[in-house]
Amino acid sequence: PHLHKFSERIRINGEPISDETLERILTDVLARAPELTFFEAATMTAFVAFAEAKIDLAVIEVGIGGRLDATNVIETPLVTAITRIAFDHMDRLGNSLEEIAREKAGIAKPGVPLVLGEIEGEALAAIEDVAKKVAASIQHARGTAMVSGTNLFGEHQHDNANVAIQIAFALGWHHQRILMQALQSVSWPGRLELIETDRGQVLLDAAHNPDGARSLANYLSHPKIPPYLSDPQPLGSPVALVFGTLADKAWPEMIDILAPLAAYCVYTAPKGRAPTSLDLLNARHPGKMAADPIAALRLARELVGPDGLVVVCGSIFLVGEIRGQLLNLPSDPVVAL
């Protein structure tokens, strides 16, 4: 999902395609196939943009699930991968880890390597069953010393780095120096992204399900900042949590995980689909409320002062709006899915 501009979803050599290219291709796609859903139209636009640019390799991220996802029309990818299995989009994917795993394993293709991250138990068994039926070869991402060099914060990013390295190996790339350079230069806006402002630190994280909340909580409890950053700064204290989420998300579990780590909670309503009621959030873990995310950011800073840490999480919409404000970035109108 994008944080500011829709074109962030389609990148060539790391850069979003231009608004002009996006408008031209998307207009043509919709004219040719007006019946396409939002995700189908976005996927087709990406494929056309890649074809026009004559790319050598495409990294295609599944939107929801896998088996029925718009991206799953690719019949013979070079490699497929599943990073982890967690509860999310349960209205579409199922109510158990086994059911969710089977949906995600739908990207497995005959004879194509399927790289797996830290997956075990019933979820792993389900994936292995699907892979066996279609004759996909499973490769487990193994821990390597290289991942300690990743530029991203959070232990969960080490797991993601292991998956990325195993994908590279599956493609026949074994150049350790180049892989190390990639790990040390990678960035992921809005994912444990620490922004230093003239009023203090703000940590942005797009955690919007319980699994993501646990990863964020783990980082807040045991923060580790890569020592090779040009000017590494320890996290500030105390913590003020700016939290807002959409009503169809598992917000009770998320706030139960995160609220105990914060000295203050400030609840706000992200744009997009219907947000979770601020009164419900406040009733579960008492805090303060601000209808406007920017006002919530301002209030949180007042509560912890310049030496404190403001953590923004719960919704990609919320993180995008506040990040745009902090960095003075232009943003498209909200696409409420």
PDB file of C-alpha atoms in Angstrom, residues 72-249:
ATOM      1  CA  ASN A  72      -1.536 -14.748  -9.154  1.00  0.00           C
ATOM      2  CA  VAL A  73      -2.107 -14.740 -12.911  1.00  0.00           C
ATOM      3  CA  ILE A  74       1.629 -15.198 -13.468  1.00  0.00           C
ATOM      4  CA  GLU A  75       1.895 -18.847 -14.506  1.00  0.00           C
ATOM      5  CA  THR A  76       5.644 -19.488 -14.206  1.00  0.00           C
ATOM      6  CA  PRO A  77       7.403 -17.059 -11.871  1.00  0.00           C
ATOM      7  CA  LEU A  78      11.107 -17.629 -11.262  1.00  0.00           C
ATOM      8  CA  VAL A  79      10.527 -18.031  -7.522  1.00  0.00           C
ATOM      9  CA  THR A  80       7.718 -17.483  -5.005  1.00  0.00           C
ATOM     10  CA  ALA A  81       7.932 -16.716  -1.291  1.00  0.00           C
ATOM     11  CA  ILE A  82       5.822 -16.521   1.874  1.00  0.00           C
ATOM     12  CA  THR A  83       7.381 -14.557   4.738  1.00  0.00           C
ATOM     13  CA  ARG A  84       5.055 -15.560   7.569  1.00  0.00           C
ATOM     14  CA  ILE A  85       1.475 -16.522   8.436  1.00  0.00           C
ATOM     15  CA  ALA A  86      -0.597 -14.386  10.808  1.00  0.00           C
ATOM     16  CA  PHE A  87      -4.217 -13.427  11.414  1.00  0.00           C
ATOM     17  CA  ASP A  88      -5.362 -10.686   9.041  1.00  0.00           C
ATOM     18  CA  HIS A  89      -8.055 -10.292   6.359  1.00  0.00           C
ATOM     19  CA  MET A  90      -9.843 -13.182   8.027  1.00  0.00           C
ATOM     20  CA  ASP A  91     -13.136 -12.310   6.323  1.00  0.00           C
ATOM     21  CA  ARG A  92     -11.495 -13.411   3.055  1.00  0.00           C
ATOM     22  CA  LEU A  93      -8.791 -15.868   4.064  1.00  0.00           C
ATOM     23  CA  GLY A  94     -10.260 -17.934   6.893  1.00  0.00           C
ATOM     24  CA  ASN A  95     -10.387 -18.091  10.671  1.00  0.00           C
ATOM     25  CA  SER A  96      -7.413 -20.366  11.346  1.00  0.00           C
ATOM     26  CA  LEU A  97      -3.720 -20.213  10.516  1.00  0.00           C
ATOM     27  CA  GLU A  98      -4.171 -23.393   8.477  1.00  0.00           C
ATOM     28  CA  GLU A  99      -6.873 -21.813   6.308  1.00  0.00           C
ATOM     29  CA  ILE A 100      -4.865 -18.620   5.844  1.00  0.00           C
ATOM     30  CA  ALA A 101      -1.758 -20.629   4.979  1.00  0.00           C
ATOM     31  CA  ARG A 102      -3.609 -22.597   2.307  1.00  0.00           C
ATOM     32  CA  GLU A 103      -4.801 -19.366   0.691  1.00  0.00           C
ATOM     33  CA  LYS A 104      -1.299 -17.905   0.708  1.00  0.00           C
ATOM     34  CA  ALA A 105       0.180 -21.147  -0.609  1.00  0.00           C
ATOM     35  CA  GLY A 106      -1.979 -20.674  -3.686  1.00  0.00           C
ATOM     36  CA  ILE A 107       0.962 -18.832  -5.259  1.00  0.00           C
ATOM     37  CA  ALA A 108       2.928 -22.114  -5.426  1.00  0.00           C
ATOM     38  CA  LYS A 109       3.591 -23.208  -9.005  1.00  0.00           C
ATOM     39  CA  PRO A 110       4.778 -26.523 -10.521  1.00  0.00           C
ATOM     40  CA  GLY A 111       8.548 -26.854 -10.421  1.00  0.00           C
ATOM     41  CA  VAL A 112       8.999 -23.323  -9.015  1.00  0.00           C
ATOM     42  CA  PRO A 113      10.953 -22.838  -5.759  1.00  0.00           C
ATOM     43  CA  LEU A 114       8.748 -21.690  -2.870  1.00  0.00           C
ATOM     44  CA  VAL A 115      10.795 -19.880  -0.206  1.00  0.00           C
ATOM     45  CA  LEU A 116       9.367 -19.933   3.323  1.00  0.00           C
ATOM     46  CA  GLY A 117      10.202 -17.702   6.266  1.00  0.00           C
ATOM     47  CA  GLU A 118       9.625 -18.487   9.947  1.00  0.00           C
ATOM     48  CA  ILE A 119       6.518 -20.663   9.544  1.00  0.00           C
ATOM     49  CA  GLU A 120       5.744 -23.732  11.615  1.00  0.00           C
ATOM     50  CA  GLY A 121       2.973 -25.941  12.978  1.00  0.00           C
ATOM     51  CA  GLU A 122      -0.360 -26.220  11.202  1.00  0.00           C
ATOM     52  CA  ALA A 123       0.492 -23.374   8.856  1.00  0.00           C
ATOM     53  CA  LEU A 124       3.654 -25.085   7.644  1.00  0.00           C
ATOM     54  CA  ALA A 125       1.843 -28.406   7.232  1.00  0.00           C
ATOM     55  CA  ALA A 126      -0.836 -26.733   5.118  1.00  0.00           C
ATOM     56  CA  ILE A 127       1.730 -25.053   2.860  1.00  0.00           C
ATOM     57  CA  GLU A 128       3.669 -28.289   2.452  1.00  0.00           C
ATOM     58  CA  ASP A 129       0.455 -30.082   1.445  1.00  0.00           C
ATOM     59  CA  VAL A 130      -0.398 -27.476  -1.206  1.00  0.00           C
ATOM     60  CA  ALA A 131       3.187 -27.411  -2.515  1.00  0.00           C
ATOM     61  CA  LYS A 132       3.288 -31.188  -2.794  1.00  0.00           C
ATOM     62  CA  LYS A 133       0.062 -31.278  -4.806  1.00  0.00           C
ATOM     63  CA  VAL A 134       1.409 -28.836  -7.391  1.00  0.00           C
ATOM     64  CA  ALA A 135       5.006 -30.159  -7.296  1.00  0.00           C
ATOM     65  CA  ALA A 136       6.516 -26.911  -6.016  1.00  0.00           C
ATOM     66  CA  SER A 137       9.902 -27.261  -4.306  1.00  0.00           C
ATOM     67  CA  ILE A 138      10.047 -25.725  -0.819  1.00  0.00           C
ATOM     68  CA  GLN A 139      13.186 -23.913   0.311  1.00  0.00           C
ATOM     69  CA  HIS A 140      13.396 -22.733   3.921  1.00  0.00           C
ATOM     70  CA  ALA A 141      15.092 -19.394   4.570  1.00  0.00           C
ATOM     71  CA  ARG A 142      17.958 -20.069   6.937  1.00  0.00           C
ATOM     72  CA  GLY A 143      19.561 -17.556   9.251  1.00  0.00           C
ATOM     73  CA  THR A 144      22.811 -16.093   7.941  1.00  0.00           C
ATOM     74  CA  ALA A 145      25.323 -13.719   9.482  1.00  0.00           C
ATOM     75  CA  MET A 146      24.542 -11.232   6.718  1.00  0.00           C
ATOM     76  CA  VAL A 147      21.163 -10.260   8.164  1.00  0.00           C
ATOM     77  CA  SER A 148      22.783  -8.562  11.140  1.00  0.00           C
ATOM     78  CA  GLY A 149      23.771  -5.894   8.649  1.00  0.00           C
ATOM     79  CA  THR A 150      20.259  -4.954   7.552  1.00  0.00           C
ATOM     80  CA  ASN A 151      19.490  -1.252   7.614  1.00  0.00           C
ATOM     81  CA  LEU A 152      15.959  -1.855   8.909  1.00  0.00           C
ATOM     82  CA  PHE A 153      14.999  -1.744  12.580  1.00  0.00           C
ATOM     83  CA  GLY A 154      13.288  -4.684  14.285  1.00  0.00           C
ATOM     84  CA  GLU A 155      14.112  -8.355  14.745  1.00  0.00           C
ATOM     85  CA  HIS A 156      11.283  -9.308  12.364  1.00  0.00           C
ATOM     86  CA  GLN A 157      13.206  -7.597   9.570  1.00  0.00           C
ATOM     87  CA  HIS A 158      16.007 -10.121  10.087  1.00  0.00           C
ATOM     88  CA  ASP A 159      13.483 -12.823   9.176  1.00  0.00           C
ATOM     89  CA  ASN A 160      12.448 -10.837   6.097  1.00  0.00           C
ATOM     90  CA  ALA A 161      16.112 -10.377   5.162  1.00  0.00           C
ATOM     91  CA  ASN A 162      16.672 -14.135   5.378  1.00  0.00           C
ATOM     92  CA  VAL A 163      13.782 -14.653   2.962  1.00  0.00           C
ATOM     93  CA  ALA A 164      15.199 -12.054   0.570  1.00  0.00           C
ATOM     94  CA  ILE A 165      18.644 -13.706   0.671  1.00  0.00           C
ATOM     95  CA  GLN A 166      17.139 -17.140   0.004  1.00  0.00           C
ATOM     96  CA  ILE A 167      15.218 -15.697  -2.955  1.00  0.00           C
ATOM     97  CA  ALA A 168      18.514 -14.355  -4.301  1.00  0.00           C
ATOM     98  CA  PHE A 169      20.095 -17.797  -3.873  1.00  0.00           C
ATOM     99  CA  ALA A 170      17.140 -19.405  -5.668  1.00  0.00           C
ATOM    100  CA  LEU A 171      17.764 -17.032  -8.571  1.00  0.00           C
ATOM    101  CA  GLY A 172      21.410 -18.092  -8.670  1.00  0.00           C
ATOM    102  CA  TRP A 173      22.824 -14.948  -7.040  1.00  0.00           C
ATOM    103  CA  HIS A 174      25.516 -15.706  -4.465  1.00  0.00           C
ATOM    104  CA  HIS A 175      27.507 -12.462  -4.457  1.00  0.00           C
ATOM    105  CA  GLN A 176      27.850 -11.864  -0.722  1.00  0.00           C
ATOM    106  CA  ARG A 177      29.365  -8.391  -1.055  1.00  0.00           C
ATOM    107  CA  ILE A 178      26.481  -7.164  -3.211  1.00  0.00           C
ATOM    108  CA  LEU A 179      23.904  -8.740  -0.902  1.00  0.00           C
ATOM    109  CA  MET A 180      25.516  -7.031   2.092  1.00  0.00           C
ATOM    110  CA  GLN A 181      25.462  -3.681   0.292  1.00  0.00           C
ATOM    111  CA  ALA A 182      21.779  -4.191  -0.466  1.00  0.00           C
ATOM    112  CA  LEU A 183      20.931  -5.037   3.147  1.00  0.00           C
ATOM    113  CA  GLN A 184      22.780  -1.970   4.425  1.00  0.00           C
ATOM    114  CA  SER A 185      21.106   0.407   1.976  1.00  0.00           C
ATOM    115  CA  VAL A 186      17.520  -0.870   2.044  1.00  0.00           C
ATOM    116  CA  SER A 187      14.837   1.480   3.373  1.00  0.00           C
ATOM    117  CA  TRP A 188      11.153   0.960   4.066  1.00  0.00           C
ATOM    118  CA  PRO A 189       9.245   4.178   4.799  1.00  0.00           C
ATOM    119  CA  GLY A 190       6.626   3.896   7.512  1.00  0.00           C
ATOM    120  CA  ARG A 191       8.004   0.666   8.956  1.00  0.00           C
ATOM    121  CA  LEU A 192       9.829   1.391  12.218  1.00  0.00           C
ATOM    122  CA  GLU A 193      10.927   4.634  10.588  1.00  0.00           C
ATOM    123  CA  LEU A 194      12.549   7.006  13.072  1.00  0.00           C
ATOM    124  CA  ILE A 195      12.207  10.666  12.136  1.00  0.00           C
ATOM    125  CA  GLU A 196      14.186  13.322  14.000  1.00  0.00           C
ATOM    126  CA  THR A 197      12.220  16.582  14.142  1.00  0.00           C
ATOM    127  CA  ASP A 198      13.126  19.889  15.782  1.00  0.00           C
ATOM    128  CA  ARG A 199      10.626  18.998  18.514  1.00  0.00           C
ATOM    129  CA  GLY A 200      11.789  15.450  19.157  1.00  0.00           C
ATOM    130  CA  GLN A 201      11.710  11.910  17.780  1.00  0.00           C
ATOM    131  CA  VAL A 202       8.747  10.340  16.002  1.00  0.00           C
ATOM    132  CA  LEU A 203       8.669   6.605  15.267  1.00  0.00           C
ATOM    133  CA  LEU A 204       6.292   5.654  12.459  1.00  0.00           C
ATOM    134  CA  ASP A 205       5.147   2.064  12.081  1.00  0.00           C
ATOM    135  CA  ALA A 206       2.386   0.772   9.824  1.00  0.00           C
ATOM    136  CA  ALA A 207       1.488  -2.086  12.190  1.00  0.00           C
ATOM    137  CA  HIS A 208      -2.228  -2.637  11.596  1.00  0.00           C
ATOM    138  CA  ASN A 209      -2.821  -6.163  12.926  1.00  0.00           C
ATOM    139  CA  PRO A 210      -1.854  -8.008  16.126  1.00  0.00           C
ATOM    140  CA  ASP A 211       1.193  -9.626  14.530  1.00  0.00           C
ATOM    141  CA  GLY A 212       2.526  -6.242  13.482  1.00  0.00           C
ATOM    142  CA  ALA A 213       1.728  -4.816  16.910  1.00  0.00           C
ATOM    143  CA  ARG A 214       3.768  -7.565  18.551  1.00  0.00           C
ATOM    144  CA  SER A 215       6.739  -6.797  16.295  1.00  0.00           C
ATOM    145  CA  LEU A 216       6.488  -3.109  17.185  1.00  0.00           C
ATOM    146  CA  ALA A 217       6.147  -3.913  20.894  1.00  0.00           C
ATOM    147  CA  ASN A 218       9.187  -6.176  20.730  1.00  0.00           C
ATOM    148  CA  TYR A 219      11.222  -3.376  19.201  1.00  0.00           C
ATOM    149  CA  LEU A 220      10.060  -0.805  21.761  1.00  0.00           C
ATOM    150  CA  SER A 221      10.980  -3.213  24.544  1.00  0.00           C
ATOM    151  CA  HIS A 222      14.404  -4.074  23.064  1.00  0.00           C
ATOM    152  CA  PRO A 223      15.394  -1.299  20.655  1.00  0.00           C
ATOM    153  CA  LYS A 224      18.472  -1.974  18.579  1.00  0.00           C
ATOM    154  CA  ILE A 225      19.819   0.661  16.224  1.00  0.00           C
ATOM    155  CA  PRO A 226      22.290  -0.453  13.543  1.00  0.00           C
ATOM    156  CA  PRO A 227      25.717   0.813  14.674  1.00  0.00           C
ATOM    157  CA  TYR A 228      26.867   1.674  11.159  1.00  0.00           C
ATOM    158  CA  LEU A 229      24.263   4.425  10.717  1.00  0.00           C
ATOM    159  CA  SER A 230      25.965   7.776  10.205  1.00  0.00           C
ATOM    160  CA  ASP A 231      24.525   9.269  13.397  1.00  0.00           C
ATOM    161  CA  PRO A 232      22.703   6.608  15.440  1.00  0.00           C
ATOM    162  CA  GLN A 233      20.413   8.028  18.121  1.00  0.00           C
ATOM    163  CA  PRO A 234      18.949   6.093  21.057  1.00  0.00           C
ATOM    164  CA  LEU A 235      15.181   6.168  21.376  1.00  0.00           C
ATOM    165  CA  GLY A 236      13.732   8.921  23.516  1.00  0.00           C
ATOM    166  CA  SER A 237      11.668   8.446  26.681  1.00  0.00           C
ATOM    167  CA  PRO A 238       8.896   8.549  27.814  1.00  0.00           C
ATOM    168  CA  VAL A 239       6.666   7.165  25.047  1.00  0.00           C
ATOM    169  CA  ALA A 240       3.412   8.662  23.797  1.00  0.00           C
ATOM    170  CA  LEU A 241       1.366   6.360  21.556  1.00  0.00           C
ATOM    171  CA  VAL A 242      -0.653   7.960  18.759  1.00  0.00           C
ATOM    172  CA  PHE A 243      -3.036   5.178  17.790  1.00  0.00           C
ATOM    173  CA  GLY A 244      -5.868   4.982  15.321  1.00  0.00           C
ATOM    174  CA  THR A 245      -7.187   2.101  13.291  1.00  0.00           C
ATOM    175  CA  LEU A 246     -10.016   1.029  11.037  1.00  0.00           C
ATOM    176  CA  ALA A 247     -13.098  -0.536  12.569  1.00  0.00           C
ATOM    177  CA  ASP A 248     -12.691  -3.820  10.663  1.00  0.00           C
ATOM    178  CA  LYS A 249      -9.244  -4.478  12.156  1.00  0.00           C
TER     179      LYS A 249
END
